[in-house]
Short mmCIF file of C-alpha atoms and ligand atoms in Angstrom, two decimals:
data_model
loop_
_atom_site.label_atom_id
_atom_site.label_comp_id
_atom_site.label_asym_id
_atom_site.label_seq_id
_atom_site.Cartn_x
_atom_site.Cartn_y
_atom_site.Cartn_z
CA UNK A 205 -55.18 -74.97 68.68
CA UNK A 206 -53.82 -74.37 65.17
CA UNK A 207 -50.16 -73.48 64.74
CA UNK A 208 -49.02 -71.38 61.78
CA UNK A 209 -45.42 -70.45 60.93
CA UNK A 210 -44.66 -67.07 59.34
CA UNK A 211 -41.54 -66.15 57.40
CA UNK A 212 -41.25 -62.75 55.77
CA UNK A 213 -38.99 -60.67 53.54
CA UNK A 214 -36.82 -63.50 52.30
CA UNK A 215 -35.42 -61.39 49.41
CA UNK A 216 -34.12 -64.16 47.15
CA UNK A 217 -31.51 -62.84 44.72
CA UNK A 218 -30.37 -59.85 46.79
CA UNK A 219 -26.75 -59.42 45.77
CA UNK A 220 -25.64 -57.37 48.79
CA UNK A 221 -27.64 -59.45 51.29
CA UNK A 222 -26.18 -59.82 54.78
CA UNK A 223 -26.82 -63.59 54.55
CA UNK A 224 -27.71 -66.24 51.96
CA UNK A 225 -31.53 -66.29 51.77
CA UNK A 226 -31.73 -69.83 50.38
CA UNK A 227 -29.46 -71.26 53.10
CA UNK A 228 -31.45 -69.47 55.78
CA UNK A 229 -34.79 -70.68 54.43
CA UNK A 230 -33.54 -74.25 54.35
CA UNK A 231 -32.27 -73.85 57.93
CA UNK A 232 -35.62 -72.39 58.95
CA UNK A 233 -37.55 -75.30 57.44
CA UNK A 234 -35.25 -77.78 59.21
CA UNK A 235 -35.71 -75.97 62.51
CA UNK A 236 -39.48 -75.81 62.32
CA UNK A 237 -39.71 -79.44 61.30
CA UNK A 238 -37.70 -80.35 64.38
CA UNK A 239 -39.41 -78.09 66.93
CA UNK A 240 -42.74 -77.08 65.40
CA UNK A 241 -43.70 -80.09 63.34
CA UNK A 242 -47.32 -79.72 64.43
CA UNK A 243 -47.67 -76.54 62.35
CA UNK A 244 -50.51 -76.69 59.85
CA UNK A 245 -49.28 -74.04 57.44
CA UNK A 246 -46.25 -71.91 56.54
CA UNK A 247 -46.95 -68.36 55.33
CA UNK A 248 -44.32 -66.18 53.63
CA UNK A 249 -45.58 -62.60 53.71
CA UNK A 250 -43.91 -61.08 50.68
CA UNK A 251 -40.66 -59.69 49.32
CA UNK A 252 -39.99 -63.21 48.12
CA UNK A 253 -37.51 -61.89 45.57
CA UNK A 254 -35.37 -58.76 45.90
CA UNK A 255 -35.63 -57.71 42.24
CA UNK A 256 -38.63 -59.76 41.10
CA UNK A 257 -36.60 -61.89 38.66
CA UNK A 258 -37.91 -65.17 37.28
CA UNK A 259 -34.70 -66.95 38.30
CA UNK A 260 -35.20 -65.91 41.92
CA UNK A 261 -38.71 -67.42 41.94
CA UNK A 262 -37.34 -70.58 40.34
CA UNK A 263 -34.69 -70.85 43.08
CA UNK A 264 -37.40 -70.34 45.68
CA UNK A 265 -39.65 -72.95 44.10
CA UNK A 266 -36.90 -75.58 44.45
CA UNK A 267 -36.96 -75.08 48.21
CA UNK A 268 -40.74 -74.69 48.49
CA UNK A 269 -41.08 -78.07 46.78
CA UNK A 270 -39.24 -79.59 49.77
CA UNK A 271 -41.15 -77.64 52.44
CA UNK A 272 -42.28 -79.75 55.37
CA UNK A 273 -45.74 -78.14 55.40
CA UNK A 274 -48.07 -76.46 52.90
CA UNK A 275 -46.83 -72.97 52.02
CA UNK A 276 -48.94 -69.87 51.36
CA UNK A 277 -46.89 -67.43 49.29
CA UNK A 278 -47.61 -63.70 49.23
CA UNK A 279 -45.97 -60.83 47.36
CA UNK A 280 -44.50 -57.49 48.48
CA UNK A 281 -43.06 -54.33 46.98
CA UNK A 282 -39.83 -56.03 45.82
CA UNK A 283 -41.78 -58.66 43.90
CA UNK A 284 -42.94 -58.73 40.31
CA UNK A 285 -46.46 -60.16 40.16
CA UNK A 286 -46.24 -61.37 36.55
CA UNK A 287 -42.88 -63.10 37.02
CA UNK A 288 -44.04 -64.64 40.29
CA UNK A 289 -47.20 -66.06 38.69
CA UNK A 290 -45.22 -67.36 35.71
CA UNK A 291 -43.26 -69.63 38.09
CA UNK A 292 -45.87 -70.37 40.76
CA UNK A 293 -48.63 -71.20 38.30
CA UNK A 294 -50.96 -72.80 40.84
CA UNK A 295 -51.20 -69.78 43.17
CA UNK A 296 -54.76 -68.51 43.59
CA UNK A 297 -55.62 -65.05 42.27
CA UNK A 298 -58.74 -62.92 42.30
CA UNK A 299 -60.83 -62.11 39.21
CA UNK A 300 -58.80 -58.88 38.96
CA UNK A 301 -55.54 -60.87 38.83
CA UNK A 302 -54.28 -60.03 42.33
CA UNK A 303 -52.58 -62.59 44.57
CA UNK A 304 -55.31 -62.68 47.21
CA UNK A 305 -57.04 -65.71 48.71
CA UNK A 306 -58.46 -67.03 51.98
CA UNK A 307 -58.72 -70.28 53.87
CA UNK A 308 -60.27 -71.41 57.14
CA UNK A 309 -58.89 -73.14 60.21
CA UNK A 310 -61.02 -74.61 63.03
CA UNK A 311 -61.22 -71.23 64.75
CA UNK A 312 -60.43 -68.51 62.23
CA UNK A 313 -60.56 -67.32 58.65
CA UNK A 314 -57.13 -66.47 57.21
CA UNK A 315 -57.13 -63.71 54.58
CA UNK A 316 -54.05 -63.10 52.41
CA UNK A 317 -53.75 -59.72 50.67
CA UNK A 318 -51.70 -58.42 47.76
CA UNK A 319 -50.50 -54.88 48.56
CA UNK A 320 -48.07 -54.47 45.63
CA UNK A 321 -48.55 -51.14 43.85
CA UNK A 322 -47.66 -52.28 40.32
CA UNK A 323 -47.67 -52.45 37.36
CA UNK A 324 -46.22 -50.08 36.36
CA UNK A 325 -43.08 -50.97 38.33
CA UNK A 326 -41.95 -47.45 39.07
CA UNK A 327 -39.56 -46.97 41.98
CA UNK A 328 -39.48 -45.59 44.61
CA UNK A 329 -43.25 -45.03 44.12
CA UNK A 330 -43.93 -48.79 43.83
CA UNK A 331 -42.37 -49.41 47.24
CA UNK A 332 -45.50 -47.83 48.76
CA UNK A 333 -48.30 -50.34 49.29
CA UNK A 334 -51.87 -50.04 48.06
CA UNK A 335 -55.18 -51.86 48.12
CA UNK A 336 -56.96 -50.68 44.97
CA UNK A 337 -60.76 -50.62 44.57
CA UNK A 338 -60.82 -54.20 43.23
CA UNK A 339 -58.79 -55.54 46.14
CA UNK A 340 -60.80 -53.58 48.70
CA UNK A 341 -64.07 -54.89 47.23
CA UNK A 342 -62.74 -58.46 47.43
CA UNK A 343 -61.71 -57.87 51.07
CA UNK A 344 -65.11 -56.34 51.85
CA UNK A 345 -66.80 -59.59 50.77
CA UNK A 346 -64.28 -61.79 52.65
CA UNK A 347 -64.75 -59.91 55.91
CA UNK A 348 -68.41 -60.95 55.95
CA UNK A 349 -67.44 -63.94 58.07
CA UNK A 350 -68.85 -66.09 60.89
CA UNK A 351 -65.33 -66.77 62.13
CA UNK A 352 -62.86 -64.13 63.36
CA UNK A 353 -60.52 -63.06 60.58
CA UNK A 354 -56.72 -62.87 60.59
CA UNK A 355 -55.35 -60.69 57.80
CA UNK A 356 -51.87 -61.30 56.37
CA UNK A 357 -50.47 -58.39 54.32
CA UNK A 358 -46.96 -57.30 53.36
CA UNK A 359 -47.23 -53.56 54.06
CA UNK A 360 -48.27 -52.40 57.54
CA UNK A 361 -51.34 -50.18 57.15
CA UNK A 362 -50.11 -47.70 59.79
CA UNK A 363 -46.91 -46.09 61.11
CA UNK A 364 -44.41 -48.16 63.08
CA UNK A 365 -42.03 -45.41 64.23
CA UNK A 366 -39.35 -45.94 61.57
CA UNK A 367 -39.71 -42.78 59.48
CA UNK A 368 -38.20 -44.32 56.33
CA UNK A 369 -40.55 -47.32 56.43
CA UNK A 370 -43.53 -45.17 57.44
CA UNK A 371 -43.04 -43.32 54.14
CA UNK A 372 -43.62 -46.60 52.25
CA UNK A 373 -46.37 -48.19 54.35
CA UNK A 374 -49.80 -49.00 52.88
CA UNK A 375 -50.86 -45.78 51.18
CA UNK A 376 -54.57 -46.10 51.91
CA UNK A 377 -54.46 -47.31 55.50
CA UNK A 378 -57.32 -45.12 56.82
CA UNK A 379 -59.76 -46.53 54.21
CA UNK A 380 -58.55 -50.04 55.05
CA UNK A 381 -59.25 -49.48 58.76
CA UNK A 382 -62.65 -47.94 57.98
CA UNK A 383 -63.54 -51.18 56.19
CA UNK A 384 -62.34 -53.31 59.10
CA UNK A 385 -64.33 -51.18 61.51
CA UNK A 386 -67.53 -51.60 59.47
CA UNK A 387 -67.26 -55.38 59.72
CA UNK A 388 -65.78 -55.79 63.20
CA UNK A 389 -64.58 -59.31 62.34
CA UNK A 390 -60.78 -58.86 62.30
CA UNK A 391 -58.95 -60.42 65.22
CA UNK A 392 -55.32 -59.86 64.19
CA UNK A 393 -53.12 -58.38 61.46
CA UNK A 394 -49.83 -60.00 60.44
CA UNK A 395 -47.39 -57.94 58.34
CA UNK A 396 -43.82 -57.85 57.06
CA UNK A 397 -41.92 -55.14 55.16
CA UNK A 398 -40.21 -53.42 58.12
CA UNK A 399 -37.65 -56.22 58.80
CA UNK A 400 -38.12 -55.91 62.57
CA UNK A 401 -40.20 -57.59 65.29
CA UNK A 402 -42.96 -55.15 66.24
CA UNK A 403 -46.36 -55.58 67.87
CA UNK A 404 -49.13 -53.37 69.17
CA UNK A 405 -52.54 -52.21 68.07
CA UNK A 406 -53.96 -49.56 65.76
CA UNK A 407 -57.56 -48.35 65.93
CA UNK A 408 -58.24 -51.27 68.27
CA UNK A 409 -56.88 -53.98 65.96
CA UNK A 410 -53.82 -55.94 67.18
CA UNK A 411 -50.93 -56.31 64.78
CA UNK A 412 -47.65 -58.24 64.67
CA UNK A 413 -44.72 -57.71 62.32
CA UNK A 414 -41.82 -60.15 62.05
CA UNK A 415 -38.12 -59.92 61.27
CA UNK A 416 -36.80 -60.66 57.82
CA UNK A 417 -35.12 -63.94 57.03
CA UNK A 418 -32.01 -61.94 56.07
CA UNK A 419 -31.17 -58.24 56.80
CA UNK A 420 -32.86 -56.55 59.76
CA UNK A 421 -33.86 -52.92 60.26
CA UNK A 422 -31.45 -51.22 62.71
CA UNK A 423 -33.20 -49.56 65.67
CA UNK A 424 -32.59 -46.10 64.25
CA UNK A 425 -36.07 -44.62 64.13
CA UNK A 426 -35.34 -41.25 62.53
CA UNK A 427 -32.94 -42.16 59.71
CA UNK A 428 -34.62 -41.49 56.36
CA UNK A 429 -33.13 -44.46 54.47
CA UNK A 430 -35.18 -47.61 54.00
CA UNK A 431 -32.21 -49.52 52.56
CA UNK A 432 -30.50 -49.82 55.96
CA UNK A 433 -29.85 -53.36 57.14
CA UNK A 434 -27.96 -55.03 59.97
CA UNK A 435 -26.99 -58.66 60.32
CA UNK A 436 -28.89 -60.47 63.06
CA UNK A 437 -29.97 -64.09 63.42
CA UNK A 438 -32.93 -65.03 61.25
CA UNK A 439 -36.39 -65.44 62.75
CA UNK A 440 -39.82 -66.84 62.03
CA UNK A 441 -43.13 -66.12 63.69
CA UNK A 442 -45.30 -68.73 65.37
CA UNK A 443 -49.05 -68.11 65.59
CA UNK A 444 -51.23 -70.23 67.85
CA UNK A 445 -54.88 -69.83 66.96
CA UNK A 446 -57.48 -70.93 69.47
CA UNK A 447 -61.17 -70.41 70.12
CA UNK A 448 -60.46 -67.43 72.41
CA UNK A 449 -57.85 -65.63 70.36
CA UNK A 450 -54.31 -65.58 68.97
CA UNK A 451 -50.92 -66.07 70.65
CA UNK A 452 -47.97 -64.60 68.75
CA UNK A 453 -44.39 -65.82 69.27
CA UNK A 454 -41.19 -65.07 67.42
CA UNK A 455 -38.32 -67.56 67.17
CA UNK A 456 -34.82 -66.30 66.38
CA UNK A 457 -34.00 -69.77 65.24
CA UNK A 458 -30.25 -69.21 64.70
CA UNK A 459 -29.69 -67.58 68.10
CA UNK A 460 -30.06 -70.59 70.39
CA UNK A 461 -29.17 -74.23 69.95
CA UNK A 462 -32.25 -75.80 71.58
CA UNK A 463 -30.57 -79.18 71.67
CA UNK A 464 -28.25 -77.69 74.32
CA UNK A 465 -31.06 -76.24 76.48
CA UNK A 466 -30.59 -77.37 80.09
CA UNK A 467 -32.93 -77.97 83.02
CA UNK A 468 -31.91 -75.74 85.92
CA UNK A 469 -32.38 -76.25 89.64
FE1 FE2 B 681 -38.41 -56.50 52.56
FE1 FE2 B 682 -41.22 -54.73 51.61
#
């Protein structure tokens, strides 16, 4: 079984953040090294920086350099692709310059997508996700796979019930799902963007979305403001990949002191 850790929406540089992103990421790395040291990979599914500034990526790189496991970085709507690539110069990109790549575990193929709709960086329009023709063609080729595929992408490609976030989901979700259906090789989607733990399925494909490292989406489904945040303990996701499928856990790692866990009875 392969264990993968997922952080998302770490928003380095957010001035009105409900918590310090760098301190929380360091705490998360310490926690996973203590309790999940058998993890093979750490994935951070986008919104690495809040405003896409070079200095935010430099601050992140300082911590990534100390990460206890290899880290796969992805970008989201708050990121700036050019600034990100100017700091993380060894990150793989496609021929079209998008931050997309794949890798294999014993049981699955992991596919990492770039759903940032920019340049131009034009907000609020750029908060909506997209997979352009180049990115879709790349994905089409990757989905031709002998192993089941797990897709990591910042924007959910479907509604989640939060009307404000549904307005800035992946803009071409139906075409994305048509492509998945043609191949029939996708086992699981992993997303971020909503800042809330959500799971379910859409058009027969299971999905999981994890909480942010910092501000969380309040459970107010019908409020049309995607800037809402509430302060809750930080979390990371834990994926266990085996030959028969995927197990998805979420760990609110600041909620419980596991060293004080007791045996009852
Ligand atoms: Fe975010
Ligand atoms: Fe986002």
